[in-house]
Every structure is written in structure tokens, then in C-alpha cells.
PDB file of C-alpha atoms and ligand atoms in Angstrom:
ATOM      1  CA  UNK A   1       0.000   0.000   0.000  1.00 44.00           C
ATOM      2  CA  UNK A   2       1.286   3.415  -0.886  1.00 44.00           C
ATOM      3  CA  UNK A   3       1.730   5.043   2.529  1.00 46.00           C
ATOM      4  CA  UNK A   4       1.885   8.483   0.982  1.00 48.00           C
ATOM      5  CA  UNK A   5      -1.543   8.331  -0.612  1.00 48.00           C
ATOM      6  CA  UNK A   6      -3.143   6.751   2.469  1.00 47.00           C
ATOM      7  CA  UNK A   7      -2.327   9.847   4.515  1.00 59.00           C
ATOM      8  CA  UNK A   8      -5.403  11.953   5.007  1.00 66.00           C
ATOM      9  CA  UNK A   9      -5.044  15.461   3.628  1.00 76.00           C
ATOM     10  CA  UNK A  10      -6.091  18.025   6.201  1.00 86.00           C
ATOM     11  CA  UNK A  11      -9.198  19.822   5.045  1.00 94.00           C
ATOM     12  CA  UNK A  12      -9.465  23.581   5.492  1.00 98.00           C
ATOM     13  CA  UNK A  13     -11.724  24.764   8.305  1.00 98.00           C
ATOM     14  CA  UNK A  14     -14.466  27.206   7.379  1.00 98.00           C
ATOM     15  CA  UNK A  15     -16.793  29.059   9.722  1.00 98.00           C
ATOM     16  CA  UNK A  16     -20.021  29.850   7.871  1.00 98.00           C
ATOM     17  CA  UNK A  17     -22.420  32.305   9.469  1.00 98.00           C
ATOM     18  CA  UNK A  18     -26.013  32.641   8.265  1.00 98.00           C
ATOM     19  CA  UNK A  19     -27.983  35.698   9.384  1.00 97.00           C
ATOM     20  CA  UNK A  20     -31.650  36.132  10.161  1.00 97.00           C
ATOM     21  CA  UNK A  21     -32.819  36.560   6.570  1.00 95.00           C
ATOM     22  CA  UNK A  22     -30.842  33.507   5.456  1.00 97.00           C
ATOM     23  CA  UNK A  23     -32.715  31.323   7.966  1.00 98.00           C
ATOM     24  CA  UNK A  24     -35.937  33.359   7.752  1.00 97.00           C
ATOM     25  CA  UNK A  25     -38.203  30.622   6.379  1.00 98.00           C
ATOM     26  CA  UNK A  26     -38.228  27.037   5.096  1.00 98.00           C
ATOM     27  CA  UNK A  27     -37.221  28.005   1.546  1.00 98.00           C
ATOM     28  CA  UNK A  28     -34.201  29.960   2.753  1.00 98.00           C
ATOM     29  CA  UNK A  29     -33.163  27.215   5.161  1.00 98.00           C
ATOM     30  CA  UNK A  30     -33.326  24.698   2.315  1.00 98.00           C
ATOM     31  CA  UNK A  31     -30.880  26.902   0.377  1.00 98.00           C
ATOM     32  CA  UNK A  32     -28.636  27.177   3.456  1.00 98.00           C
ATOM     33  CA  UNK A  33     -28.585  23.373   3.723  1.00 98.00           C
ATOM     34  CA  UNK A  34     -27.444  23.118   0.089  1.00 98.00           C
ATOM     35  CA  UNK A  35     -24.634  25.634   0.662  1.00 98.00           C
ATOM     36  CA  UNK A  36     -23.428  23.804   3.767  1.00 98.00           C
ATOM     37  CA  UNK A  37     -23.689  20.388   2.123  1.00 98.00           C
ATOM     38  CA  UNK A  38     -21.491  21.537  -0.770  1.00 98.00           C
ATOM     39  CA  UNK A  39     -18.946  23.190   1.520  1.00 98.00           C
ATOM     40  CA  UNK A  40     -18.781  20.164   3.839  1.00 97.00           C
ATOM     41  CA  UNK A  41     -17.562  17.995   0.932  1.00 96.00           C
ATOM     42  CA  UNK A  42     -14.251  19.812   0.736  1.00 95.00           C
ATOM     43  CA  UNK A  43     -13.779  21.432   4.133  1.00 97.00           C
ATOM     44  CA  UNK A  44     -14.526  21.091   7.794  1.00 98.00           C
ATOM     45  CA  UNK A  45     -17.439  23.410   8.515  1.00 98.00           C
ATOM     46  CA  UNK A  46     -18.669  25.116  11.660  1.00 98.00           C
ATOM     47  CA  UNK A  47     -22.040  26.766  11.088  1.00 99.00           C
ATOM     48  CA  UNK A  48     -23.154  29.790  13.105  1.00 99.00           C
ATOM     49  CA  UNK A  49     -26.800  30.814  12.895  1.00 98.00           C
ATOM     50  CA  UNK A  50     -28.837  33.824  13.921  1.00 98.00           C
ATOM     51  CA  UNK A  51     -32.439  33.718  15.019  1.00 98.00           C
ATOM     52  CA  UNK A  52     -34.985  33.713  12.172  1.00 98.00           C
ATOM     53  CA  UNK A  53     -35.438  37.317  10.996  1.00 98.00           C
ATOM     54  CA  UNK A  54     -37.532  39.453  13.325  1.00 98.00           C
ATOM     55  CA  UNK A  55     -37.591  36.852  16.108  1.00 98.00           C
ATOM     56  CA  UNK A  56     -35.145  38.625  18.441  1.00 98.00           C
ATOM     57  CA  UNK A  57     -37.179  41.840  18.193  1.00 98.00           C
ATOM     58  CA  UNK A  58     -40.349  39.955  19.122  1.00 98.00           C
ATOM     59  CA  UNK A  59     -38.626  38.264  22.064  1.00 98.00           C
ATOM     60  CA  UNK A  60     -37.397  41.603  23.400  1.00 98.00           C
ATOM     61  CA  UNK A  61     -40.955  42.881  23.047  1.00 98.00           C
ATOM     62  CA  UNK A  62     -42.176  39.839  25.032  1.00 98.00           C
ATOM     63  CA  UNK A  63     -39.611  40.596  27.750  1.00 98.00           C
ATOM     64  CA  UNK A  64     -40.820  44.201  28.008  1.00 98.00           C
ATOM     65  CA  UNK A  65     -44.489  43.167  28.043  1.00 98.00           C
ATOM     66  CA  UNK A  66     -43.668  40.687  30.829  1.00 98.00           C
ATOM     67  CA  UNK A  67     -42.173  43.428  32.954  1.00 98.00           C
ATOM     68  CA  UNK A  68     -45.326  45.490  32.371  1.00 98.00           C
ATOM     69  CA  UNK A  69     -47.448  42.519  33.462  1.00 98.00           C
ATOM     70  CA  UNK A  70     -49.166  42.103  30.079  1.00 98.00           C
ATOM     71  CA  UNK A  71     -49.475  38.305  30.092  1.00 98.00           C
ATOM     72  CA  UNK A  72     -51.858  38.183  27.101  1.00 98.00           C
ATOM     73  CA  UNK A  73     -49.433  40.068  24.862  1.00 98.00           C
ATOM     74  CA  UNK A  74     -46.602  37.778  25.927  1.00 98.00           C
ATOM     75  CA  UNK A  75     -48.664  34.694  25.188  1.00 98.00           C
ATOM     76  CA  UNK A  76     -49.609  36.073  21.771  1.00 98.00           C
ATOM     77  CA  UNK A  77     -45.953  36.641  20.888  1.00 98.00           C
ATOM     78  CA  UNK A  78     -44.979  33.113  21.905  1.00 98.00           C
ATOM     79  CA  UNK A  79     -47.915  31.725  19.931  1.00 98.00           C
ATOM     80  CA  UNK A  80     -46.778  33.623  16.836  1.00 98.00           C
ATOM     81  CA  UNK A  81     -43.164  32.423  17.247  1.00 98.00           C
ATOM     82  CA  UNK A  82     -44.288  28.843  17.814  1.00 98.00           C
ATOM     83  CA  UNK A  83     -46.327  28.960  14.582  1.00 98.00           C
ATOM     84  CA  UNK A  84     -43.364  30.312  12.614  1.00 98.00           C
ATOM     85  CA  UNK A  85     -40.998  27.617  13.808  1.00 98.00           C
ATOM     86  CA  UNK A  86     -43.583  24.840  13.484  1.00 98.00           C
ATOM     87  CA  UNK A  87     -44.206  25.870   9.875  1.00 97.00           C
ATOM     88  CA  UNK A  88     -40.517  25.275   9.109  1.00 98.00           C
ATOM     89  CA  UNK A  89     -40.566  21.896  10.850  1.00 98.00           C
ATOM     90  CA  UNK A  90     -43.574  20.702   8.891  1.00 97.00           C
ATOM     91  CA  UNK A  91     -42.093  21.837   5.569  1.00 97.00           C
ATOM     92  CA  UNK A  92     -38.539  20.574   6.053  1.00 97.00           C
ATOM     93  CA  UNK A  93     -38.539  17.688   8.511  1.00 97.00           C
ATOM     94  CA  UNK A  94     -40.300  14.606   7.237  1.00 96.00           C
ATOM     95  CA  UNK A  95     -38.834  11.633   9.052  1.00 94.00           C
ATOM     96  CA  UNK A  96     -41.060  10.746  12.009  1.00 95.00           C
ATOM     97  CA  UNK A  97     -38.256  10.245  14.535  1.00 95.00           C
ATOM     98  CA  UNK A  98     -36.491  13.456  13.615  1.00 96.00           C
ATOM     99  CA  UNK A  99     -39.721  15.412  13.694  1.00 97.00           C
ATOM    100  CA  UNK A 100     -40.667  14.298  17.179  1.00 97.00           C
ATOM    101  CA  UNK A 101     -37.131  15.000  18.386  1.00 97.00           C
ATOM    102  CA  UNK A 102     -37.010  18.532  16.981  1.00 98.00           C
ATOM    103  CA  UNK A 103     -40.540  19.267  18.213  1.00 98.00           C
ATOM    104  CA  UNK A 104     -39.476  18.232  21.696  1.00 98.00           C
ATOM    105  CA  UNK A 105     -36.326  20.379  21.543  1.00 98.00           C
ATOM    106  CA  UNK A 106     -38.275  23.435  20.408  1.00 98.00           C
ATOM    107  CA  UNK A 107     -40.968  22.851  23.018  1.00 98.00           C
ATOM    108  CA  UNK A 108     -38.373  22.813  25.826  1.00 98.00           C
ATOM    109  CA  UNK A 109     -36.921  26.146  24.658  1.00 98.00           C
ATOM    110  CA  UNK A 110     -40.387  27.724  24.430  1.00 98.00           C
ATOM    111  CA  UNK A 111     -41.290  26.437  27.903  1.00 98.00           C
ATOM    112  CA  UNK A 112     -38.090  27.932  29.288  1.00 98.00           C
ATOM    113  CA  UNK A 113     -38.933  31.247  27.614  1.00 98.00           C
ATOM    114  CA  UNK A 114     -42.397  31.259  29.120  1.00 98.00           C
ATOM    115  CA  UNK A 115     -40.977  30.572  32.587  1.00 98.00           C
ATOM    116  CA  UNK A 116     -38.477  33.422  32.185  1.00 98.00           C
ATOM    117  CA  UNK A 117     -41.280  35.785  31.166  1.00 98.00           C
ATOM    118  CA  UNK A 118     -43.501  34.607  34.028  1.00 98.00           C
ATOM    119  CA  UNK A 119     -40.629  35.232  36.478  1.00 98.00           C
ATOM    120  CA  UNK A 120     -40.180  38.715  35.038  1.00 98.00           C
ATOM    121  CA  UNK A 121     -43.902  39.419  35.457  1.00 98.00           C
ATOM    122  CA  UNK A 122     -43.823  38.257  39.075  1.00 98.00           C
ATOM    123  CA  UNK A 123     -40.754  40.381  39.859  1.00 97.00           C
ATOM    124  CA  UNK A 124     -42.114  43.324  37.841  1.00 97.00           C
ATOM    125  CA  UNK A 125     -38.506  43.835  36.842  1.00 98.00           C
ATOM    126  CA  UNK A 126     -36.636  42.898  33.689  1.00 98.00           C
ATOM    127  CA  UNK A 127     -33.149  42.042  34.952  1.00 98.00           C
ATOM    128  CA  UNK A 128     -30.172  42.156  32.584  1.00 98.00           C
ATOM    129  CA  UNK A 129     -29.832  38.390  32.948  1.00 98.00           C
ATOM    130  CA  UNK A 130     -33.479  37.782  32.053  1.00 98.00           C
ATOM    131  CA  UNK A 131     -33.213  40.210  29.122  1.00 98.00           C
ATOM    132  CA  UNK A 132     -30.247  38.249  27.757  1.00 98.00           C
ATOM    133  CA  UNK A 133     -31.873  34.869  28.372  1.00 98.00           C
ATOM    134  CA  UNK A 134     -35.153  35.851  26.716  1.00 98.00           C
ATOM    135  CA  UNK A 135     -33.564  37.598  23.718  1.00 98.00           C
ATOM    136  CA  UNK A 136     -31.289  34.596  23.085  1.00 98.00           C
ATOM    137  CA  UNK A 137     -34.158  32.139  22.647  1.00 98.00           C
ATOM    138  CA  UNK A 138     -34.335  32.774  18.881  1.00 98.00           C
ATOM    139  CA  UNK A 139     -30.866  31.354  18.228  1.00 98.00           C
ATOM    140  CA  UNK A 140     -31.627  28.451  20.562  1.00 98.00           C
ATOM    141  CA  UNK A 141     -34.593  27.660  18.311  1.00 98.00           C
ATOM    142  CA  UNK A 142     -32.940  28.203  14.928  1.00 98.00           C
ATOM    143  CA  UNK A 143     -29.782  26.170  15.615  1.00 98.00           C
ATOM    144  CA  UNK A 144     -31.569  22.846  16.304  1.00 98.00           C
ATOM    145  CA  UNK A 145     -33.884  23.601  13.381  1.00 98.00           C
ATOM    146  CA  UNK A 146     -30.994  24.065  10.923  1.00 98.00           C
ATOM    147  CA  UNK A 147     -29.184  21.031  12.375  1.00 98.00           C
ATOM    148  CA  UNK A 148     -32.318  18.934  11.856  1.00 98.00           C
ATOM    149  CA  UNK A 149     -32.724  20.234   8.299  1.00 98.00           C
ATOM    150  CA  UNK A 150     -29.106  19.240   7.587  1.00 98.00           C
ATOM    151  CA  UNK A 151     -29.633  15.788   9.061  1.00 97.00           C
ATOM    152  CA  UNK A 152     -32.768  15.416   6.942  1.00 96.00           C
ATOM    153  CA  UNK A 153     -30.503  15.992   3.900  1.00 96.00           C
ATOM    154  CA  UNK A 154     -28.064  13.388   5.225  1.00 96.00           C
ATOM    155  CA  UNK A 155     -25.453  15.879   6.436  1.00 98.00           C
ATOM    156  CA  UNK A 156     -24.354  14.746   9.916  1.00 98.00           C
ATOM    157  CA  UNK A 157     -24.827  17.700  12.211  1.00 98.00           C
ATOM    158  CA  UNK A 158     -25.156  18.614  15.847  1.00 98.00           C
ATOM    159  CA  UNK A 159     -26.727  21.744  17.364  1.00 98.00           C
ATOM    160  CA  UNK A 160     -24.444  23.356  19.930  1.00 98.00           C
ATOM    161  CA  UNK A 161     -25.385  26.082  22.380  1.00 98.00           C
ATOM    162  CA  UNK A 162     -22.667  28.737  22.343  1.00 98.00           C
ATOM    163  CA  UNK A 163     -22.877  28.913  26.145  1.00 98.00           C
ATOM    164  CA  UNK A 164     -20.669  25.806  25.973  1.00 98.00           C
ATOM    165  CA  UNK A 165     -18.023  27.314  23.708  1.00 98.00           C
ATOM    166  CA  UNK A 166     -17.945  31.121  23.938  1.00 98.00           C
ATOM    167  CA  UNK A 167     -16.757  32.254  27.369  1.00 98.00           C
ATOM    168  CA  UNK A 168     -17.343  35.946  28.032  1.00 98.00           C
ATOM    169  CA  UNK A 169     -17.000  38.661  30.636  1.00 98.00           C
ATOM    170  CA  UNK A 170     -20.083  39.600  32.672  1.00 98.00           C
ATOM    171  CA  UNK A 171     -21.090  42.613  30.558  1.00 98.00           C
ATOM    172  CA  UNK A 172     -24.682  41.587  29.806  1.00 98.00           C
ATOM    173  CA  UNK A 173     -26.031  42.876  26.504  1.00 98.00           C
ATOM    174  CA  UNK A 174     -22.597  43.526  24.987  1.00 98.00           C
ATOM    175  CA  UNK A 175     -20.284  40.882  26.373  1.00 98.00           C
ATOM    176  CA  UNK A 176     -16.728  40.368  25.149  1.00 98.00           C
ATOM    177  CA  UNK A 177     -15.090  36.981  24.813  1.00 98.00           C
ATOM    178  CA  UNK A 178     -12.330  35.709  27.108  1.00 98.00           C
ATOM    179  CA  UNK A 179     -10.259  34.118  24.374  1.00 98.00           C
ATOM    180  CA  UNK A 180      -8.160  31.768  26.541  1.00 98.00           C
ATOM    181  CA  UNK A 181     -11.110  29.890  28.046  1.00 98.00           C
ATOM    182  CA  UNK A 182     -13.004  30.164  24.739  1.00 98.00           C
ATOM    183  CA  UNK A 183     -10.151  28.410  22.917  1.00 98.00           C
ATOM    184  CA  UNK A 184     -10.111  25.647  25.510  1.00 98.00           C
ATOM    185  CA  UNK A 185     -13.875  25.130  25.271  1.00 98.00           C
ATOM    186  CA  UNK A 186     -13.777  25.132  21.462  1.00 98.00           C
ATOM    187  CA  UNK A 187     -10.992  22.525  21.504  1.00 98.00           C
ATOM    188  CA  UNK A 188     -12.826  20.249  23.905  1.00 98.00           C
ATOM    189  CA  UNK A 189     -16.358  20.717  22.603  1.00 98.00           C
ATOM    190  CA  UNK A 190     -16.091  21.493  18.856  1.00 98.00           C
ATOM    191  CA  UNK A 191     -12.843  19.893  17.681  1.00 98.00           C
ATOM    192  CA  UNK A 192     -13.918  16.302  18.442  1.00 98.00           C
ATOM    193  CA  UNK A 193     -17.185  16.864  16.549  1.00 98.00           C
ATOM    194  CA  UNK A 194     -15.268  18.183  13.527  1.00 98.00           C
ATOM    195  CA  UNK A 195     -12.894  15.201  13.668  1.00 97.00           C
ATOM    196  CA  UNK A 196     -15.894  12.882  13.397  1.00 97.00           C
ATOM    197  CA  UNK A 197     -16.889  14.690  10.196  1.00 97.00           C
ATOM    198  CA  UNK A 198     -19.979  16.178  11.842  1.00 98.00           C
ATOM    199  CA  UNK A 199     -21.062  19.786  11.230  1.00 98.00           C
ATOM    200  CA  UNK A 200     -21.618  21.709  14.473  1.00 98.00           C
ATOM    201  CA  UNK A 201     -24.430  24.264  14.200  1.00 99.00           C
ATOM    202  CA  UNK A 202     -23.665  26.869  16.847  1.00 99.00           C
ATOM    203  CA  UNK A 203     -26.060  29.509  18.155  1.00 98.00           C
ATOM    204  CA  UNK A 204     -24.781  32.977  17.245  1.00 98.00           C
ATOM    205  CA  UNK A 205     -25.170  36.011  19.528  1.00 98.00           C
ATOM    206  CA  UNK A 206     -24.723  34.065  22.793  1.00 98.00           C
ATOM    207  CA  UNK A 207     -21.995  33.239  25.258  1.00 98.00           C
ATOM    208  CA  UNK A 208     -21.723  32.476  28.958  1.00 98.00           C
ATOM    209  CA  UNK A 209     -19.593  33.787  31.796  1.00 98.00           C
ATOM    210  CA  UNK A 210     -17.024  31.566  33.488  1.00 98.00           C
ATOM    211  CA  UNK A 211     -19.753  30.825  36.057  1.00 98.00           C
ATOM    212  CA  UNK A 212     -22.016  29.638  33.246  1.00 98.00           C
ATOM    213  CA  UNK A 213     -24.451  32.584  33.219  1.00 98.00           C
ATOM    214  CA  UNK A 214     -25.792  33.269  29.707  1.00 98.00           C
ATOM    215  CA  UNK A 215     -24.698  36.548  28.085  1.00 98.00           C
ATOM    216  CA  UNK A 216     -25.269  38.160  24.691  1.00 98.00           C
ATOM    217  CA  UNK A 217     -22.739  39.923  22.479  1.00 98.00           C
ATOM    218  CA  UNK A 218     -24.987  42.816  21.415  1.00 97.00           C
ATOM    219  CA  UNK A 219     -27.527  43.216  18.616  1.00 97.00           C
ATOM    220  CA  UNK A 220     -26.296  41.756  15.364  1.00 97.00           C
ATOM    221  CA  UNK A 221     -23.732  39.828  17.411  1.00 98.00           C
ATOM    222  CA  UNK A 222     -23.827  36.576  15.438  1.00 98.00           C
ATOM    223  CA  UNK A 223     -21.251  38.043  13.037  1.00 98.00           C
ATOM    224  CA  UNK A 224     -18.972  38.484  16.034  1.00 98.00           C
ATOM    225  CA  UNK A 225     -19.709  34.911  17.189  1.00 98.00           C
ATOM    226  CA  UNK A 226     -18.420  33.686  13.822  1.00 98.00           C
ATOM    227  CA  UNK A 227     -15.090  35.497  14.058  1.00 98.00           C
ATOM    228  CA  UNK A 228     -14.671  34.566  17.742  1.00 98.00           C
ATOM    229  CA  UNK A 229     -15.015  30.897  16.773  1.00 98.00           C
ATOM    230  CA  UNK A 230     -12.791  31.447  13.741  1.00 98.00           C
ATOM    231  CA  UNK A 231     -10.022  32.850  15.941  1.00 98.00           C
ATOM    232  CA  UNK A 232     -10.500  30.249  18.679  1.00 98.00           C
ATOM    233  CA  UNK A 233     -10.296  27.352  16.225  1.00 98.00           C
ATOM    234  CA  UNK A 234      -7.607  28.918  13.969  1.00 98.00           C
ATOM    235  CA  UNK A 235      -9.998  28.613  11.036  1.00 98.00           C
ATOM    236  CA  UNK A 236      -8.796  29.138   7.478  1.00 98.00           C
ATOM    237  CA  UNK A 237     -11.782  31.275   6.570  1.00 98.00           C
ATOM    238  CA  UNK A 238     -14.837  32.953   8.090  1.00 97.00           C
ATOM    239  CA  UNK A 239     -17.694  33.471   5.645  1.00 97.00           C
ATOM    240  CA  UNK A 240     -20.638  35.690   6.505  1.00 96.00           C
ATOM    241  CA  UNK A 241     -23.670  34.870   4.364  1.00 96.00           C
ATOM    242  CA  UNK A 242     -26.324  37.559   4.227  1.00 94.00           C
ATOM    243  CA  UNK A 243     -28.810  39.242   1.920  1.00 92.00           C
ATOM    244  CA  UNK A 244     -26.267  41.583   0.268  1.00 92.00           C
ATOM    245  CA  UNK A 245     -23.206  40.700  -1.756  1.00 89.00           C
ATOM    246  CA  UNK A 246     -20.590  41.969   0.677  1.00 90.00           C
ATOM    247  CA  UNK A 247     -19.671  45.260   2.258  1.00 92.00           C
ATOM    248  CA  UNK A 248     -20.994  48.098   0.151  1.00 94.00           C
ATOM    249  CA  UNK A 249     -20.210  51.795  -0.151  1.00 92.00           C
ATOM    250  CA  UNK A 250     -23.503  52.524   1.648  1.00 91.00           C
ATOM    251  CA  UNK A 251     -26.661  50.770   2.801  1.00 92.00           C
ATOM    252  CA  UNK A 252     -28.274  49.715  -0.533  1.00 93.00           C
ATOM    253  CA  UNK A 253     -31.712  50.139   1.057  1.00 93.00           C
ATOM    254  CA  UNK A 254     -31.027  53.834   1.460  1.00 93.00           C
ATOM    255  CA  UNK A 255     -28.620  54.512  -1.416  1.00 93.00           C
ATOM    256  CA  UNK A 256     -29.708  52.761  -4.654  1.00 91.00           C
ATOM    257  CA  UNK A 257     -26.336  53.423  -6.364  1.00 93.00           C
ATOM    258  CA  UNK A 258     -24.305  51.680  -3.640  1.00 94.00           C
ATOM    259  CA  UNK A 259     -21.679  49.275  -4.972  1.00 95.00           C
ATOM    260  CA  UNK A 260     -19.800  46.355  -3.448  1.00 95.00           C
ATOM    261  CA  UNK A 261     -16.347  47.130  -2.060  1.00 95.00           C
ATOM    262  CA  UNK A 262     -13.939  44.580  -3.541  1.00 94.00           C
ATOM    263  CA  UNK A 263     -11.224  44.887  -0.908  1.00 94.00           C
ATOM    264  CA  UNK A 264     -11.183  46.526   2.506  1.00 94.00           C
ATOM    265  CA  UNK A 265      -8.887  46.457   5.536  1.00 94.00           C
ATOM    266  CA  UNK A 266     -10.150  45.195   8.875  1.00 91.00           C
ATOM    267  CA  UNK A 267      -9.775  48.710  10.260  1.00 92.00           C
ATOM    268  CA  UNK A 268     -11.850  50.319   7.528  1.00 93.00           C
ATOM    269  CA  UNK A 269     -14.502  47.609   7.816  1.00 93.00           C
ATOM    270  CA  UNK A 270     -14.671  48.140  11.571  1.00 92.00           C
ATOM    271  CA  UNK A 271     -15.032  51.864  11.041  1.00 92.00           C
ATOM    272  CA  UNK A 272     -17.809  51.402   8.489  1.00 92.00           C
ATOM    273  CA  UNK A 273     -19.626  49.077  10.918  1.00 92.00           C
ATOM    274  CA  UNK A 274     -19.026  51.393  13.831  1.00 91.00           C
ATOM    275  CA  UNK A 275     -20.650  54.276  11.981  1.00 90.00           C
ATOM    276  CA  UNK A 276     -23.770  52.249  11.294  1.00 86.00           C
ATOM    277  CA  UNK A 277     -23.224  49.760   8.441  1.00 89.00           C
ATOM    278  CA  UNK A 278     -25.520  47.096   9.868  1.00 89.00           C
ATOM    279  CA  UNK A 279     -24.081  44.438   7.568  1.00 91.00           C
ATOM    280  CA  UNK A 280     -21.348  43.671  10.103  1.00 93.00           C
ATOM    281  CA  UNK A 281     -21.267  43.855  13.904  1.00 95.00           C
ATOM    282  CA  UNK A 282     -18.576  46.473  14.702  1.00 93.00           C
ATOM    283  CA  UNK A 283     -16.453  44.073  16.770  1.00 94.00           C
ATOM    284  CA  UNK A 284     -16.476  41.379  14.091  1.00 94.00           C
TER     285      UNK A 284
HETATM  286  P1  ADP B   1     -28.109  39.400   8.711  1.00 80.27           P
HETATM  287  O1  ADP B   1     -29.475  39.109   9.217  1.00 80.27           O
HETATM  288  O2  ADP B   1     -27.655  38.453   7.641  1.00 80.27           O
HETATM  289  O3  ADP B   1     -27.095  39.563   9.817  1.00 80.27           O
HETATM  290  P2  ADP B   1     -28.368  42.262   8.511  1.00 80.27           P
HETATM  291  O4  ADP B   1     -29.750  42.724   8.209  1.00 80.27           O
HETATM  292  O5  ADP B   1     -27.894  42.356   9.930  1.00 80.27           O
HETATM  293  O6  ADP B   1     -28.217  40.776   7.946  1.00 80.27           O
HETATM  294  O7  ADP B   1     -27.312  43.041   7.610  1.00 80.27           O
HETATM  295  C1  ADP B   1     -27.497  43.090   6.205  1.00 80.27           C
HETATM  296  C2  ADP B   1     -28.116  44.421   5.824  1.00 80.27           C
HETATM  297  O8  ADP B   1     -27.228  45.478   6.171  1.00 80.27           O
HETATM  298  C3  ADP B   1     -28.316  44.589   4.360  1.00 80.27           C
HETATM  299  O9  ADP B   1     -29.566  44.084   3.952  1.00 80.27           O
HETATM  300  C4  ADP B   1     -28.209  46.105   4.160  1.00 80.27           C
HETATM  301  O10 ADP B   1     -29.475  46.698   4.025  1.00 80.27           O
HETATM  302  C5  ADP B   1     -27.599  46.610   5.430  1.00 80.27           C
HETATM  303  N1  ADP B   1     -26.418  47.457   5.240  1.00 80.27           N
HETATM  304  C6  ADP B   1     -26.184  48.632   5.891  1.00 80.27           C
HETATM  305  N2  ADP B   1     -25.036  49.177   5.520  1.00 80.27           N
HETATM  306  C7  ADP B   1     -24.471  48.349   4.614  1.00 80.27           C
HETATM  307  C8  ADP B   1     -23.257  48.374   3.855  1.00 80.27           C
HETATM  308  N3  ADP B   1     -22.366  49.375   3.980  1.00 80.27           N
HETATM  309  N4  ADP B   1     -23.016  47.350   3.041  1.00 80.27           N
HETATM  310  C9  ADP B   1     -23.881  46.333   2.895  1.00 80.27           C
HETATM  311  N5  ADP B   1     -25.061  46.254   3.576  1.00 80.27           N
HETATM  312  C10 ADP B   1     -25.365  47.254   4.426  1.00 80.27           C
HETATM  313  N1  LIG B   2     -30.493  37.623  16.552  1.00 80.27           N
HETATM  314  C1  LIG B   2     -29.602  38.657  17.051  1.00 80.27           C
HETATM  315  C2  LIG B   2     -30.144  40.022  16.701  1.00 80.27           C
HETATM  316  O1  LIG B   2     -31.178  40.118  16.058  1.00 80.27           O
HETATM  317  C3  LIG B   2     -28.192  38.471  16.582  1.00 80.27           C
HETATM  318  C4  LIG B   2     -27.967  38.535  15.093  1.00 80.27           C
HETATM  319  O2  LIG B   2     -28.913  38.486  14.318  1.00 80.27           O
HETATM  320  O3  LIG B   2     -26.815  38.623  14.696  1.00 80.27           O
HETATM  321  O4  LIG B   2     -29.571  40.998  17.099  1.00 80.27           O
HETATM  322 MG1   MG B   3     -26.743  41.114  11.199  1.00 80.27          MG
END
């Protein structure tokens, strides 16, 4: 046997982040699955997902309504979010076993959300911890959903809660990663999954303190999650999939003549983001 050819060539590692629009409905998620399936043939892939578009806003609204004691409004929001996620399950997940598993996973997250809102109503106070926990539910719903959709297309995948891999400071609402512990967690939690040829689907936006308390990285923070994981795992590439073709000279929704910037330094990109280009979280 030719020893040379039996050596396995190390595949490049790619972090692929899909934003809210990209996972916004069943049709989009089907497209996302195709992109990941193709990429997983030639590279190791870590997927980072945002909540389905609009979901985080609705969750924050539910948190505020809970503080105000408006139980009916809160219930209506959860009902609406349940319907949206269930619609994706019924369109994309056909195998009976997988469907009952994903339904159970989603139900547990919704029940946790309802308990957090009920606690907030009883306290009549929306604590920073509760705000983070409630607003992070969207990613905790979308990650298992995308993982299930991948599995349905015979791509081995596993949903991972970023609380297990992104270790942050205690700054709720705009936490920063502690890269040493984050590296260690990524090595112990993600690397073995990658070695097995499985695609981890990680919740964007979320981390946890060293004590294990859930934190969030700030609105639009899933972009940042992707580069944190990219740095922690020494990835070859971080790819941010979204609804525009890259960083543009201006927001194309406001400036119709905006064009894609072909090359930009990290510093310039950070500056653009800092001054309001929503396409990228400023810390990314
Ligand atoms: P995602 O949900 O994928 O994270 P976002 O809505 O957060 O997507 O960011 C993408 C949006 O950012 C685009 O639809 C665009 O309207 C807006 N945007 C603002 N400024 C820029 C810019 N300079 N370049 C590209 N897109 C921009
Ligand atoms: N879902 C979060 C938000 O809406 C994070 C993200 O989309 O990047 O802010
Ligand atoms: Mg975004």
C-alpha cells in the first residue's frame, strides 16, 4: 500500500455564518442546507446561525411586556413564534423520529422562555440576565432547526449552544469573549465533533460567563460569534452569508447606487460598521 496516498489530507476549516434573513423561512433554510452540504464535501465546517429574521425583536418585546405585566401580549408573541418555527418543521422535517425530536427540543426552549417571562412578570422587573436569556431564545430555536434540516438531507450535524463554547466577561447585553477559556472550550467541545466529520451548528449572539451565566454579544452579534469561533479554532476562513453581496459603499436600502467594495482592511470595515453599516457587527 502506498503510505503516501493513504495519509489523510487536512481539510481547510471554514466558519459559515447565516444571518436572520438567510434562515428566515423554510425556503431559505433549504438553500442554506445546500450551501453547507457543498462546503462540507471539501472542508470542515462550523455553522453559526442567527435567530430567524424578526424573532429577536419579538422576544425583546415579550420581555418588556412581561415586565409590564401584560401576560396576554406575551402569550400572543410566543404563539406567533411557535407557529413560525412549526411551519418550518412541517415543511422541512419529514422523518417521524427526527420530527418528534425537533418538536421536543423546540418545546423545551419555548417552555423555558415562558418561565423566564412569568418570572419577570412576578418580579415586575426585567433584569439584565433575564433580558439576555429571553432575547437569546431565537438562536436556541434556529440552531436545532438548521441542524435537523441538515440531518434530513443526510449531512451529519449537531446543534451546539454557544454557552458551551464562547466564554465571556459579565457585561450583559454587549459581552466580550475571554479568548483563553473560549479556545479551551472550542478545543474540547467542537474539535472532536469536527474530527468525526460532523457539522456543528452553533447559536450565534450568545456566550456564557465563566460561572455559566448566559450573556449576549450585542444586537447583530452573530457576526462576532463567527469570528470569535474562527479565531478560537484557527480557522482558514470565516464566511458571513447575508442578503447583500458583501460590504458596500452605503446601505443599498437607502442609497440605490451603492456598490460592493472589492477589498477593505479590517480597520476600515470596523469603522464602516461602527458608523452604522448594519451588515457587520462592529467588533467582528
Ligand atoms: P443578517 O441578518 O444576515 O445579519 P443584517 O440585516 O444584519 O443581515 O445586515 C445586512 C443588511 O445590512 C443589508 O440588507 C443592508 O441593508 C444593510 N447594510 C447597511 N449598511 C451596509 C453596507 N455598507 N453594506 C452592505 N449592507 C449594508
Ligand atoms: N439575533 C440577534 C439580533 O437580532 C443576533 C444577530 O442576528 O446577529 O440581534
Ligand atoms: Mg446582522
